[in-house]
């Protein structure tokens, strides 16, 4: 039976005011995630506020019976090697993660533009592999998370073929985000099948297919989360399903959307993984 746990990503709160509304309120997000039935939370490295202090982070996690599922390290990685600032951001994130055995380092490319796309894809994967090698040397497990905004260098089938095929599987896995896969015009199950050996972490967001930000609240869009979860169970996946709801309603009510996500997962998916 699969050992699968459900967690929440803080980007659901970040969307309100581009991070301003909930700045330095990771303690609040941890509390709401726990109250929503989530076993874990995944913050972004640059938006942890006072809880970038591992002791303070652990205090709030323990108080709410929530685990650190991982930290999303979000950088541009546009150059042939890490910039000095990117390397410092990575090292600072390693320093936190070393206090939480088992928590993932999720490497996430910061979307900027698609200029010089062929060179940029290669630069991205070289940097991700380099970051992952350094992290693994320090006992940290790594996973690469693509995204799908129009300015992302890893959003289409061609992007995936170049970048995911070039990941070093000895140091990093892959975090498929099923909403981003759909937005990139790919079939979710076929894409999971293609790189099934790399899947070690996964993000759920629902896809409406409508508008420039084509997201739906969990369970109300076009994605078949039952089928996706069954895919994980059959393959004896052990790890985190992280809900990262980006629906429009989340901008104004991230707490409410997180609670809906937790209840929907409990009602619809929890029985599949028990």
XYZ file of C-alpha atoms in Angstrom, residues 77 120-130 162-164 166-168:
18
model
C 19.194 29.926 -13.242
C 18.331 28.729 -21.428
C 16.942 25.197 -21.165
C 20.451 23.795 -21.010
C 21.588 26.407 -18.493
C 18.581 25.645 -16.297
C 19.188 21.922 -16.140
C 22.954 22.360 -15.568
C 22.204 24.587 -12.592
C 19.493 22.324 -11.199
C 21.825 19.330 -11.386
C 24.629 21.313 -9.729
C 15.027 18.496 -23.206
C 15.042 19.360 -19.513
C 13.571 16.345 -17.730
C 18.687 15.880 -18.864
C 18.111 15.723 -15.110
C 20.732 13.713 -13.234
